[in-house]
CSV table of C-alpha atoms and ligand atoms in Angstrom, one decimal:
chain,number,residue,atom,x,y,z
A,171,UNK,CA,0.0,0.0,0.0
A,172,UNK,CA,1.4,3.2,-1.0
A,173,UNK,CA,1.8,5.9,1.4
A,174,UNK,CA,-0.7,8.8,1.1
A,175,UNK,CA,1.8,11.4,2.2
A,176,UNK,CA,4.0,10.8,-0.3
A,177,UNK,CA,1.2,11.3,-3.2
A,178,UNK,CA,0.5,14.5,-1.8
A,179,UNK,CA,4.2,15.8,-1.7
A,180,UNK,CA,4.7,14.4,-5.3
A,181,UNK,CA,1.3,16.3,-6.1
A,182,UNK,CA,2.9,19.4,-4.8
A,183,UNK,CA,6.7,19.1,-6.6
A,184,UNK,CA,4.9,18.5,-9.8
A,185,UNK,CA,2.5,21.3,-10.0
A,186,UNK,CA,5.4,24.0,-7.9
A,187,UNK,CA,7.6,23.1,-11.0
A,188,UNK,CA,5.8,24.8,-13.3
A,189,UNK,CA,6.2,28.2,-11.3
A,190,UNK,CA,8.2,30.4,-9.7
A,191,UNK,CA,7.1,29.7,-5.9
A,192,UNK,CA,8.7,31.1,-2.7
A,193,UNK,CA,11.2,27.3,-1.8
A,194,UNK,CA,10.9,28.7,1.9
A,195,UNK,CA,6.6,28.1,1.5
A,196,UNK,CA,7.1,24.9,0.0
A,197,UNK,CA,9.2,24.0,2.6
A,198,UNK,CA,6.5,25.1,5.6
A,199,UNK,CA,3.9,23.5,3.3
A,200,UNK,CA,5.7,19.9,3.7
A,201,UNK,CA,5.1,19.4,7.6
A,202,UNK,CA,1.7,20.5,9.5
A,203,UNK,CA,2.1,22.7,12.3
A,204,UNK,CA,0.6,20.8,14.5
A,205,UNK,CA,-0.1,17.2,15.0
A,206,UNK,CA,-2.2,16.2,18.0
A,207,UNK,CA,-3.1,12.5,19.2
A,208,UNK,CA,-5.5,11.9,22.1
A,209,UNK,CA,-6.0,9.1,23.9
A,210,UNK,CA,-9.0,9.3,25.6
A,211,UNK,CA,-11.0,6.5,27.9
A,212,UNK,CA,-14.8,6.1,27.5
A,213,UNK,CA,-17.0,3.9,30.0
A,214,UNK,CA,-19.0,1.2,27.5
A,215,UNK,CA,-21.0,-1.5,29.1
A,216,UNK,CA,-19.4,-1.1,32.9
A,217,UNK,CA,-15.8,-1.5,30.8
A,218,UNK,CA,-13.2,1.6,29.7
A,219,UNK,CA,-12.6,1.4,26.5
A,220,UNK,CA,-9.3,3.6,25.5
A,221,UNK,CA,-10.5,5.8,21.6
A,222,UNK,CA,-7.6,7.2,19.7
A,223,UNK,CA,-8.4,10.5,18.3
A,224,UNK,CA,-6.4,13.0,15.7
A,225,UNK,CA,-6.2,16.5,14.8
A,226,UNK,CA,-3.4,17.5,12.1
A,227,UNK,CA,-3.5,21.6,12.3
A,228,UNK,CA,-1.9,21.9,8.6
A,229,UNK,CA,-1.8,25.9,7.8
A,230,UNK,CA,-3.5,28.7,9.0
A,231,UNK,CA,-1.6,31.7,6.8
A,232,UNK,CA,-5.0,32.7,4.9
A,233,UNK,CA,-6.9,31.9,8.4
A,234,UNK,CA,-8.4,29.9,11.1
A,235,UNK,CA,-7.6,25.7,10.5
A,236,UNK,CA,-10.8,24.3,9.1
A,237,UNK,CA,-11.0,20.4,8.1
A,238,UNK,CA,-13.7,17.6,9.0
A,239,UNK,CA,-13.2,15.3,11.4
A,240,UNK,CA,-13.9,11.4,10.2
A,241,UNK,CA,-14.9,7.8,12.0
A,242,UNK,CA,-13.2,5.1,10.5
A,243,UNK,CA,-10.9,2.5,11.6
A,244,UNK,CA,-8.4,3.0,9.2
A,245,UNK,CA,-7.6,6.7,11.1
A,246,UNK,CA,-4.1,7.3,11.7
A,247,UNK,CA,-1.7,10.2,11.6
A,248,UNK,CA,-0.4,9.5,8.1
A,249,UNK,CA,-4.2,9.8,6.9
A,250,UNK,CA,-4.8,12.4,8.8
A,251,UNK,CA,-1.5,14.6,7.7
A,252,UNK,CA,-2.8,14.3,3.9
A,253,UNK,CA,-6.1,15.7,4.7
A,254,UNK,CA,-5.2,18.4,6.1
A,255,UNK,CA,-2.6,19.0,3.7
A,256,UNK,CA,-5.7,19.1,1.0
A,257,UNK,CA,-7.9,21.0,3.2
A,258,UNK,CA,-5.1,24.2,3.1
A,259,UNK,CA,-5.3,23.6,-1.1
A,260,UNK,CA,-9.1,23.4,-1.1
A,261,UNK,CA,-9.7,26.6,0.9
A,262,UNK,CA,-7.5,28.6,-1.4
A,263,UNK,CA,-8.9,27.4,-4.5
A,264,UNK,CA,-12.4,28.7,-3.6
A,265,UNK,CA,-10.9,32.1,-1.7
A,266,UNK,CA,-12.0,31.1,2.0
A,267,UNK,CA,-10.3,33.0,4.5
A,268,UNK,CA,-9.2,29.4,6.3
A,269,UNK,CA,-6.0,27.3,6.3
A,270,UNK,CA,-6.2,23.4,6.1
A,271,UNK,CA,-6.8,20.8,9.1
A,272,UNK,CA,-8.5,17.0,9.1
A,273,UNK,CA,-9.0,14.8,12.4
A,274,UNK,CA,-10.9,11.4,13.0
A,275,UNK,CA,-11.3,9.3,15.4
A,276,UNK,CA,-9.9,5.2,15.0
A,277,UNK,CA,-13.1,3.5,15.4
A,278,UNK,CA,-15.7,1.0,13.8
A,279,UNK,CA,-19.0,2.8,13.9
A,280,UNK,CA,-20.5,-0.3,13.6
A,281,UNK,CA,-20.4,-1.7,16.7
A,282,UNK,CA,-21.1,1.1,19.0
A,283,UNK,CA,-25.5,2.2,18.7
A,284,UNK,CA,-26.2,5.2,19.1
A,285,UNK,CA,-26.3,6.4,23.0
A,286,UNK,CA,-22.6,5.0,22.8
A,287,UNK,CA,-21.6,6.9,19.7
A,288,UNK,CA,-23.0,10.3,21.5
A,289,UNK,CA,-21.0,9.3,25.0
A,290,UNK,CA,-17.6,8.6,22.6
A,291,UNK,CA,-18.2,11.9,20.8
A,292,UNK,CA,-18.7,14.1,23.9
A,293,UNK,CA,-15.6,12.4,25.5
A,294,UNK,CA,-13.6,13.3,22.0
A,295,UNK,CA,-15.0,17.0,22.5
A,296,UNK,CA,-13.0,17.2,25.6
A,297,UNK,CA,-10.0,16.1,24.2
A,298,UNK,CA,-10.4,18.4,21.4
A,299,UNK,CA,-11.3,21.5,23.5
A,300,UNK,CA,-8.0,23.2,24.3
A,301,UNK,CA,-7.2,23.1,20.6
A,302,UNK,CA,-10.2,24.5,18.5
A,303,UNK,CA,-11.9,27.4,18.5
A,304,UNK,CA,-14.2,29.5,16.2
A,305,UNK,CA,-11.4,31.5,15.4
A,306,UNK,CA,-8.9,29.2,15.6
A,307,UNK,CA,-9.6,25.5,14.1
A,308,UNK,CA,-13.4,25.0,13.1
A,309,UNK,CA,-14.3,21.3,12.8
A,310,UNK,CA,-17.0,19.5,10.5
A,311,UNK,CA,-18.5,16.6,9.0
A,312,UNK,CA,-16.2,14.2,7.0
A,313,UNK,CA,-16.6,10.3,6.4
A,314,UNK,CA,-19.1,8.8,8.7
A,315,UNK,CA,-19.6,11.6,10.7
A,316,UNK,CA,-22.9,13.6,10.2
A,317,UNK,CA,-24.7,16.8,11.8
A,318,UNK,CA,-25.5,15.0,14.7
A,319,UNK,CA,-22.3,14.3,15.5
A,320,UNK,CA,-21.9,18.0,15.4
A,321,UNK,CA,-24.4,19.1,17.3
A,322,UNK,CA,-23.0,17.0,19.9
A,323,UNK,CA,-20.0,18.6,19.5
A,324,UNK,CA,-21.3,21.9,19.8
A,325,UNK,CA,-23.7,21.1,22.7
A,326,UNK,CA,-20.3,19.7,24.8
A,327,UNK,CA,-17.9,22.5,23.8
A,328,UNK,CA,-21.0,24.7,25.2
A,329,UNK,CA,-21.8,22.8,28.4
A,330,UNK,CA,-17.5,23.0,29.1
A,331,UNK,CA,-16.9,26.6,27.9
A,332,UNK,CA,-20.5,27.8,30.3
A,333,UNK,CA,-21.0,30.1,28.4
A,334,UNK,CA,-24.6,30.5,26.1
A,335,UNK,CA,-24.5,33.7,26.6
A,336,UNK,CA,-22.9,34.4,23.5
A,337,UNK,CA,-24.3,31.5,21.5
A,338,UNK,CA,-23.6,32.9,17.9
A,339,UNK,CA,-19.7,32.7,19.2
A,340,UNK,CA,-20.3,29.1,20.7
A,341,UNK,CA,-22.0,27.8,17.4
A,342,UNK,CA,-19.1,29.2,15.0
A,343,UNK,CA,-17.2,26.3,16.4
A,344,UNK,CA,-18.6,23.4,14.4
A,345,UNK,CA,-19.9,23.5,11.0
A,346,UNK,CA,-22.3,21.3,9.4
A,347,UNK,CA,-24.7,21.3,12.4
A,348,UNK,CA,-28.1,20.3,11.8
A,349,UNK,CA,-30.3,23.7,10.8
A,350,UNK,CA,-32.4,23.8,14.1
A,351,UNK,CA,-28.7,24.1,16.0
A,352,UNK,CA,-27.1,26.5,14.0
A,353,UNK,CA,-26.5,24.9,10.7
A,354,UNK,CA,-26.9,26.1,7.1
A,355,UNK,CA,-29.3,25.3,4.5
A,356,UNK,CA,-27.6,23.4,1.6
A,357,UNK,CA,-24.7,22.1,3.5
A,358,UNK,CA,-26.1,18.6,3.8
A,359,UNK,CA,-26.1,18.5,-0.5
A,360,UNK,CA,-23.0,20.7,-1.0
A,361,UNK,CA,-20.1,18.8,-1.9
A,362,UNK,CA,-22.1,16.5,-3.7
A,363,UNK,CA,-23.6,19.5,-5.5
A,364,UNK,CA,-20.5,21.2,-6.2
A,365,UNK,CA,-19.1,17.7,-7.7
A,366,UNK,CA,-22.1,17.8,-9.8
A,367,UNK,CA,-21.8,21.3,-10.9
A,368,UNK,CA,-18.3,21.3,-12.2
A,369,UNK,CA,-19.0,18.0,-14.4
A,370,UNK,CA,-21.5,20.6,-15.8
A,371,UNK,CA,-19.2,23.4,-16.4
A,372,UNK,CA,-16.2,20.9,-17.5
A,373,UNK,CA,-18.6,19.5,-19.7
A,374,UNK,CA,-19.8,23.0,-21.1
A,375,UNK,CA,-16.2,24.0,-21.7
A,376,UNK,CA,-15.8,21.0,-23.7
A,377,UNK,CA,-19.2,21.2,-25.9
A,378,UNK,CA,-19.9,17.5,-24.1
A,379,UNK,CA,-23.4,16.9,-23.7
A,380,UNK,CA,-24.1,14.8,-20.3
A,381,UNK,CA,-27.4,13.9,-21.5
A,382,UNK,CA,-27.9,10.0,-22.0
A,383,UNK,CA,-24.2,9.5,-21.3
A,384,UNK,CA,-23.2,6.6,-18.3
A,385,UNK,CA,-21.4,6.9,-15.2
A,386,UNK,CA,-20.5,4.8,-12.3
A,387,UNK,CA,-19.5,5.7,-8.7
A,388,UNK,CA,-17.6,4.3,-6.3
A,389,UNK,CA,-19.5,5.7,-3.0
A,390,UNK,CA,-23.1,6.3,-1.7
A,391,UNK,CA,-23.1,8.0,1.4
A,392,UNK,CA,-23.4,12.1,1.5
A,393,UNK,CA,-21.5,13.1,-1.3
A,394,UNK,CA,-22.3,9.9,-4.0
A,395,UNK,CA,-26.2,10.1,-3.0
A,396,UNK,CA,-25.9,14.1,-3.6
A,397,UNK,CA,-23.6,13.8,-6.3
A,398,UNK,CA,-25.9,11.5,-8.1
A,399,UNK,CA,-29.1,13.2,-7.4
A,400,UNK,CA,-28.1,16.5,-9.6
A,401,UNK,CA,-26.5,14.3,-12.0
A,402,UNK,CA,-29.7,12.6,-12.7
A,403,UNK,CA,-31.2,16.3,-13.2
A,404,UNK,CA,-28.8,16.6,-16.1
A,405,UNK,CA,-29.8,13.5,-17.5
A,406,UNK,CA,-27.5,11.1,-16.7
A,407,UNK,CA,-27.3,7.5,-16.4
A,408,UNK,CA,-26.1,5.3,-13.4
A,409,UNK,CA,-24.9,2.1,-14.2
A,410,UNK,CA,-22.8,1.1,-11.6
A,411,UNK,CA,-22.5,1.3,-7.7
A,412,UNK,CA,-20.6,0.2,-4.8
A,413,UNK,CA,-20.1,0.4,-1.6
A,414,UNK,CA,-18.5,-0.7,1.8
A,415,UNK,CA,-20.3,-4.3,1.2
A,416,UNK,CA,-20.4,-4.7,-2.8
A,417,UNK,CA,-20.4,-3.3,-6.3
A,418,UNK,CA,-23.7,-3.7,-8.6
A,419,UNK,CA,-24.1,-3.4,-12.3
A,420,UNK,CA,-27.0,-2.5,-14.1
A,421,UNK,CA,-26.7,-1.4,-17.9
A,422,UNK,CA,-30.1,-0.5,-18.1
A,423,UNK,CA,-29.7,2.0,-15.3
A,424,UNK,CA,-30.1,2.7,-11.6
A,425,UNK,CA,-33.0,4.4,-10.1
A,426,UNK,CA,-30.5,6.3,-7.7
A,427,UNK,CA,-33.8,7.4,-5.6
A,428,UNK,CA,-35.0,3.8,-5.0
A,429,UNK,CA,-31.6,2.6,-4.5
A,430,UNK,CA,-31.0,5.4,-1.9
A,431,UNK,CA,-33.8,4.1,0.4
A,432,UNK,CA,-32.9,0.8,0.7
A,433,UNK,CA,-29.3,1.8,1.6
A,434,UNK,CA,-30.8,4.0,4.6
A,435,UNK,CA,-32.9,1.1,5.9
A,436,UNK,CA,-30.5,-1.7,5.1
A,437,UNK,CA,-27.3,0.8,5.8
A,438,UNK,CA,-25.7,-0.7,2.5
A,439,UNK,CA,-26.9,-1.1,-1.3
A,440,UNK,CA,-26.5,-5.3,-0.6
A,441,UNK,CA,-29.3,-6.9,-1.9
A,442,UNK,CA,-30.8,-4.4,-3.8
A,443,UNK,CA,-33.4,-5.9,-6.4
A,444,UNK,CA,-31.9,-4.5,-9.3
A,445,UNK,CA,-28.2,-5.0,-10.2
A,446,UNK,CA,-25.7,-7.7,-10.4
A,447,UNK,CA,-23.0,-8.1,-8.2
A,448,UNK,CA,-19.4,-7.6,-9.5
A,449,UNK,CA,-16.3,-7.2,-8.1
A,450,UNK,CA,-14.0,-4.1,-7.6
A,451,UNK,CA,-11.8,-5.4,-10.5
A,452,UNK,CA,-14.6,-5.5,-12.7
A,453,UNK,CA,-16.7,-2.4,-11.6
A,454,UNK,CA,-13.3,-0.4,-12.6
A,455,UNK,CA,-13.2,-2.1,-15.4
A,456,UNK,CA,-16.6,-1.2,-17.2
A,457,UNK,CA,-16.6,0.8,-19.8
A,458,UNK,CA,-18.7,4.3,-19.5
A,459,UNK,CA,-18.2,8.6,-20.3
A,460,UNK,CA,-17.6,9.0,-16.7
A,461,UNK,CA,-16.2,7.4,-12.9
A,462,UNK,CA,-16.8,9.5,-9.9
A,463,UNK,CA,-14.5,7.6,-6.8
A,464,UNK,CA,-16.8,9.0,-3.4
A,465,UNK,CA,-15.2,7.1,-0.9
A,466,UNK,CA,-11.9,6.9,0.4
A,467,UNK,CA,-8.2,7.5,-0.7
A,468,UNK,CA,-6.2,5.5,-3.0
A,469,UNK,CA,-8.9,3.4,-4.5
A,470,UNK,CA,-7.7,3.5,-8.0
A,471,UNK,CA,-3.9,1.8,-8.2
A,472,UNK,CA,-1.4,0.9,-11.7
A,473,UNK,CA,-3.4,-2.1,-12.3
A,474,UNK,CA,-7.0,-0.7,-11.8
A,475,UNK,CA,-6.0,2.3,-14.2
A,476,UNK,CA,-4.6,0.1,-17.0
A,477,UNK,CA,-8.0,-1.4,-17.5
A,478,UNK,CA,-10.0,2.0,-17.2
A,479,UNK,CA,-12.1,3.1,-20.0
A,480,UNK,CA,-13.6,6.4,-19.7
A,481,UNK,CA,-13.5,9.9,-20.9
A,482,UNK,CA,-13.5,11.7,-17.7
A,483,UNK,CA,-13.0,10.6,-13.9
A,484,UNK,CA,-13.8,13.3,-11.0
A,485,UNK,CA,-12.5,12.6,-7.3
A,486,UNK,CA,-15.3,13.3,-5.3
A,487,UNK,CA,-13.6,12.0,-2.2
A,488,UNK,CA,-10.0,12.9,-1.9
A,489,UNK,CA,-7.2,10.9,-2.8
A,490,UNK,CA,-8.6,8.5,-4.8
A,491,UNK,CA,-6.0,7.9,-7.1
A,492,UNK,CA,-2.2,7.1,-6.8
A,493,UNK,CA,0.8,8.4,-8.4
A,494,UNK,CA,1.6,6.2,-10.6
A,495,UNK,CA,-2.5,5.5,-12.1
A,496,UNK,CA,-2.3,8.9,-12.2
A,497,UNK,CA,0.6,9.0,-15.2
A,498,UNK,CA,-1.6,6.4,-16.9
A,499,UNK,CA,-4.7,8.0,-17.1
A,500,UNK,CA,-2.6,10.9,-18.3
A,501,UNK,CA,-0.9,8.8,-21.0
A,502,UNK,CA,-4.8,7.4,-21.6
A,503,UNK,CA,-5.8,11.3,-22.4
A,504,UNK,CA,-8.1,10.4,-20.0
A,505,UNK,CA,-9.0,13.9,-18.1
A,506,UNK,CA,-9.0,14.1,-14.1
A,507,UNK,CA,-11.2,17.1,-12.1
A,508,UNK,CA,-8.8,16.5,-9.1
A,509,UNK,CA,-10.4,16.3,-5.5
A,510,UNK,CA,-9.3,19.8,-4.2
A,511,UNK,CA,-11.8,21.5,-6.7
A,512,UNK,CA,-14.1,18.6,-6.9
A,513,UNK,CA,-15.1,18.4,-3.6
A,514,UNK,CA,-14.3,21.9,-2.2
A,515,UNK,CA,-18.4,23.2,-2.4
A,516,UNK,CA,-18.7,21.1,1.5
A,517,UNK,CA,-16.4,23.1,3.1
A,518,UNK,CA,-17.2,26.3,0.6
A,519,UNK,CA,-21.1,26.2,2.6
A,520,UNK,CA,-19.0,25.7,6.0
A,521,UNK,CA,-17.7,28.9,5.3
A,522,UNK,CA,-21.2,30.3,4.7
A,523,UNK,CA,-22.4,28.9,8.4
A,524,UNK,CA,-19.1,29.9,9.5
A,525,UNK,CA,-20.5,33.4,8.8
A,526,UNK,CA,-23.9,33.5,9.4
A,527,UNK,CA,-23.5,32.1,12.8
A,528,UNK,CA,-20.5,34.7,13.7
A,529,UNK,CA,-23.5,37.5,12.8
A,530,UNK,CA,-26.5,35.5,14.2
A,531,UNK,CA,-28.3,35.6,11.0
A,532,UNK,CA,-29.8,33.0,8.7
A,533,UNK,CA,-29.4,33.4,5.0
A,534,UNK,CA,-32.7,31.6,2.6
A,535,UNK,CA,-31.9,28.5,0.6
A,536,UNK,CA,-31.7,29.8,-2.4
A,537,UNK,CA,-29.8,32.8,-1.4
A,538,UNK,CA,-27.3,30.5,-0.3
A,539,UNK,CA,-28.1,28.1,-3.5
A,540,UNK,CA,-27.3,31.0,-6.0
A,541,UNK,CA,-24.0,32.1,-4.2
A,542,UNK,CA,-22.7,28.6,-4.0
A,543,UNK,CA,-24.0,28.0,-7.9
A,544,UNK,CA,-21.9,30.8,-9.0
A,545,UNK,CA,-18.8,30.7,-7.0
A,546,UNK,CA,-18.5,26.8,-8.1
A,547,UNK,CA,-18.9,27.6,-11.6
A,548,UNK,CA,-16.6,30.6,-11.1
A,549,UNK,CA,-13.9,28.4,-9.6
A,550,UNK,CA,-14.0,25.8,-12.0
A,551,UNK,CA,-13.6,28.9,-14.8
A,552,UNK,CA,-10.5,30.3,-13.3
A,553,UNK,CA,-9.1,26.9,-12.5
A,554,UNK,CA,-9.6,26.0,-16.1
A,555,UNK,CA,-8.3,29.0,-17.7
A,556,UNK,CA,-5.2,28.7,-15.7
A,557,UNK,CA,-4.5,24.7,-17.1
A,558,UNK,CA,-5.3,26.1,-20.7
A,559,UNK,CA,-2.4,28.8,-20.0
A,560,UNK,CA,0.2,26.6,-18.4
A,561,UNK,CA,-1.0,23.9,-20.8
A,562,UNK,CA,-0.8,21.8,-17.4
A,563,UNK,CA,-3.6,19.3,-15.6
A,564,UNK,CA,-6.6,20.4,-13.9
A,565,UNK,CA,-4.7,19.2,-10.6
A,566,UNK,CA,-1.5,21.2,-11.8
A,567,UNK,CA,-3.6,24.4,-12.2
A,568,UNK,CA,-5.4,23.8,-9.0
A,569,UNK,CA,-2.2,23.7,-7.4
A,570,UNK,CA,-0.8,26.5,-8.9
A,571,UNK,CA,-3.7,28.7,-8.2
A,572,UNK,CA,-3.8,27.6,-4.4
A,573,UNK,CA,-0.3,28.1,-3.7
A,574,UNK,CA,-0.2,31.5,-5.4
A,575,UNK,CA,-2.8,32.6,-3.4
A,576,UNK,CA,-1.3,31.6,-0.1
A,577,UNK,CA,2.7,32.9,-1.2
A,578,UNK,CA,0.4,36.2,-1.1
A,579,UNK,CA,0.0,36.1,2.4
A,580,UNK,CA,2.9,34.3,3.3
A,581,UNK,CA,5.1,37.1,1.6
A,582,UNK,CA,3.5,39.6,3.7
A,583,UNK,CA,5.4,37.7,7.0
A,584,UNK,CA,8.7,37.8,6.1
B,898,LIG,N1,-14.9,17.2,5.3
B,898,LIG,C1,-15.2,18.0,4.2
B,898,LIG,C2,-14.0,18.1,3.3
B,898,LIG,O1,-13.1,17.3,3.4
B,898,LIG,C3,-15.7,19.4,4.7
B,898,LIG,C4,-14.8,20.1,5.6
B,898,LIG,C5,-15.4,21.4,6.2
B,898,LIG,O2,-16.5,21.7,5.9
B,898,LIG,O3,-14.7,22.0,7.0
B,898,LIG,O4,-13.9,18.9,2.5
């Protein structure tokens, strides 16, 4: 298994060859500036159980750290590191006044219900507490972690800090809270909207007409469900799926809406009555106009990207692809819309709840629709421009655009 960090740094030294970049940012950029374990015990069934939790503090030269926190068992440092890393790259690209963070907790969500879960998350609060802030690192969702989780957040960091006096302050801590505690219409959808959105404008740059054509996704939580639903707006087909428990084909097509209720009651697409199973290998393998990875990192290896047969694939979850699939692909002319402006409309709404919270005001749906409509399609504009002019990738430009943007306010330090 390939070490994420490394992809990341190789990401960087490809795209900070192509410019003139300060060496001494590049060289800040390599390490976080703070990494933070906790070990914390939690009382479970009249027995202490001992969580492992994580908070990488990448950057904070444009402002506060801002990242999502995740539940998974594969959490580690490493894991952690990267994220953050990409969280620095994907505020930048969308002009948020936040520098990059990620954190998680090392735990199978599976086996705790969901009294347990809220007595774990509380605990993990504490730990967190000394080290976030709503002007100094502002946590949110990420992989298996939902608004509830944040409103438990938010409800501990109150009940420790005593003070609801100033609740606007308090609830600027945590994004992606539910909307009765704080949170922000269209943050739920966003990431899986902005994915959607800038296969639209990619595809109206390139005179490509999504209508009737066939995609597959790896992924159907948040983002994949959300994702899928605007894609279906545009006309699109689904005709593969998977999963944490399988991958199901269906060349006819998927009814992403049916399909999405039986994977909240059964917590999986398994036995869903349309589809047949395939494996990984194979789902990879089939042949459509577009592949949208929308679970973890480093899904898509050499071997899997030898046998890839698509026009366009669009990381919807970050790190999906490796180093070396990624010069295949490339060799392939097969075109990439890399994860930091993929998936940055999530964290683009946290900003938005970021703010409305900090002034105590609530701003309508579509007010906040429109604005996040335009500034993804303005994004993916600029970011495109940019690869035309340095007649470099979509995750070269992205990179280029990013670090310019922080060496602005980094140049202003020394
Ligand atoms: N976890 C999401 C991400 O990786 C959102 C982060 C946020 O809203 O702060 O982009």
């Amino acid at each position: 298994m390939k070490n994420i960090i490394n992809i990341v740094d190789n990401q960087i030294k490809k795209a900070s060859s192509k410019i003139r970049v300060n060496e001494n940012l590049i060289k800040i950029l390599n390490k976080p500036i703070n990494e933070i374990k906790m070990n914390f015990p939690v009382l479970i069934n009249d027995k202490v159980e001992i969580f492992s939790g994580y908070r990488v503090q990448h950057n904070n030269f444009m402002g506060p750290f801002k990242g999502g926190l995740r539940y998974h068992n594969h959490v580690s440092m490493d894991e952690v590191n990267a994220l953050a890393q990409w969280m620095t790259y994907k505020c930048a690209i969308q002009d948020i006044p936040f520098g990059g963070a990620k954190g998680g907790l090392s735990i199978d969500v599976n086996k705790y219900n969901d009294k347990e879960l809220q007595k774990i998350t509380r605990q993990f609060t504490k730990s967190l507490y000394p080290y976030i802030g709503s002007n100094k690192d502002i946590p949110a969702p990420d992989v298996n972690t939902n608004s509830q989780i944040m409103d438990w957040m938010t409800d501990e960091y109150n009940i420790i800090s005593g003070n609801h006096n100033s609740t606007c302050n308090m609830k600027s801590v945590f994004t992606g809270k539910s909307i009765n505690f704080g949170g922000s219409y269209v943050r739920q959808e966003a990431t899986g909207r902005g994915v959607a959105l800038t296969i639209k404008e990619w595809a109206d740059k390139k005179d490509y007409n999504l209508r009737g054509k066939n995609y597959i996704i790896q992924g159907f939580g948040n983002v994949g469900y959300h994702t899928c639903e605007v894609l279906s707006t545009f006309g699109m087909n689904l005709i593969a799926v998977g999963d944490h428990s399988c991958y199901l084909y269906a060349p006819e097509g998927l009814n992403i809406f049916n399909l999405k209720n039986h994977s909240n009651i059964n917590k999986s697409i398994k036995n869903y009555e349309f589809g047949n199973e395939i494996t990984k290998e194979d789902f990879f393998k089939l042949k459509c106009d577009i592949i949208i990875p929308s679970a973890l990192e480093l899904q898509i290896n050499k071997k899997i990207a030898e046998n890839i047969d698509c026009t366009l694939i669009v990381e919807a979850a970050n790190g999906p692809i490796d180093d070396e699939a990624e010069v295949i692909l490339e060799n392939k002319n097969i075109t990439i819309i890399p994860d930091i402006l993929a998936n940055s409309g999530g964290v683009l709404v946290s900003y938005y709840e970021w703010l409305q919270n900090k002034s105590d005001e609530y701003w309508s749906e579509k007010e906040i629709r429109d604005k996040f409509d335009d500034k993804i399609a303005d994004t993916f504009k600029k970011i495109y421009s940019l690869s035309i002019r340095n007649n470099c990738s979509l995750r070269d430009a992205s990179y280029i655009y990013s670090l310019t943007q922080i060496e602005k306010n980094y140049m202003c330090r020394i």
